């Protein structure tokens, strides 16, 4: 995989166990846990939008 510019939420502040998101090849989104950077999830932009909408609406449970 080419070099990814990883970003994490401002809510993470100084925490070390955050979710990081970046732009992957072919316009896909890549997601990883900051403490386990070798494990990377690849998904489409549309599926990522659906996930974010579910999180924002509280549909994923606690």
Coordinates of C-alpha atoms in Angstrom, one line a residue, residues 11-49:
X11 CA -11.7 13.7 20.6
X12 CA -8.7 11.4 21.0
X13 CA -6.4 14.2 22.1
X14 CA -3.5 12.5 23.8
X15 CA -5.0 9.0 24.0
X16 CA -3.0 6.3 22.3
X17 CA -5.8 3.9 21.4
X18 CA -7.8 5.7 18.8
X19 CA -9.2 4.9 15.4
X20 CA -7.3 6.5 12.5
X21 CA -8.7 7.1 9.0
X22 CA -6.9 7.8 5.8
X23 CA -7.4 7.8 2.0
X24 CA -6.4 4.6 0.3
X25 CA -5.7 3.5 -3.2
X26 CA -8.5 3.8 -5.8
X27 CA -10.4 6.3 -3.6
X28 CA -11.1 3.8 -0.8
X29 CA -11.1 4.6 2.9
X30 CA -8.6 2.8 5.2
X31 CA -9.1 2.5 8.9
X32 CA -6.9 1.2 11.7
X33 CA -6.5 1.2 15.4
X34 CA -3.6 3.5 16.4
X35 CA -2.0 0.8 18.7
X36 CA -2.3 -1.9 16.0
X37 CA -1.2 -0.1 12.8
X38 CA -0.3 -3.2 10.9
X39 CA -4.0 -4.2 10.8
X40 CA -5.8 -2.1 8.2
X41 CA -9.5 -2.3 7.1
X42 CA -10.2 -1.2 3.6
X43 CA -13.7 0.0 2.7
X44 CA -15.6 2.1 0.1
X45 CA -16.5 5.7 0.7
X46 CA -20.2 4.8 0.6
X47 CA -19.9 2.1 3.2
X48 CA -17.8 4.4 5.4
X49 CA -20.6 7.1 5.1

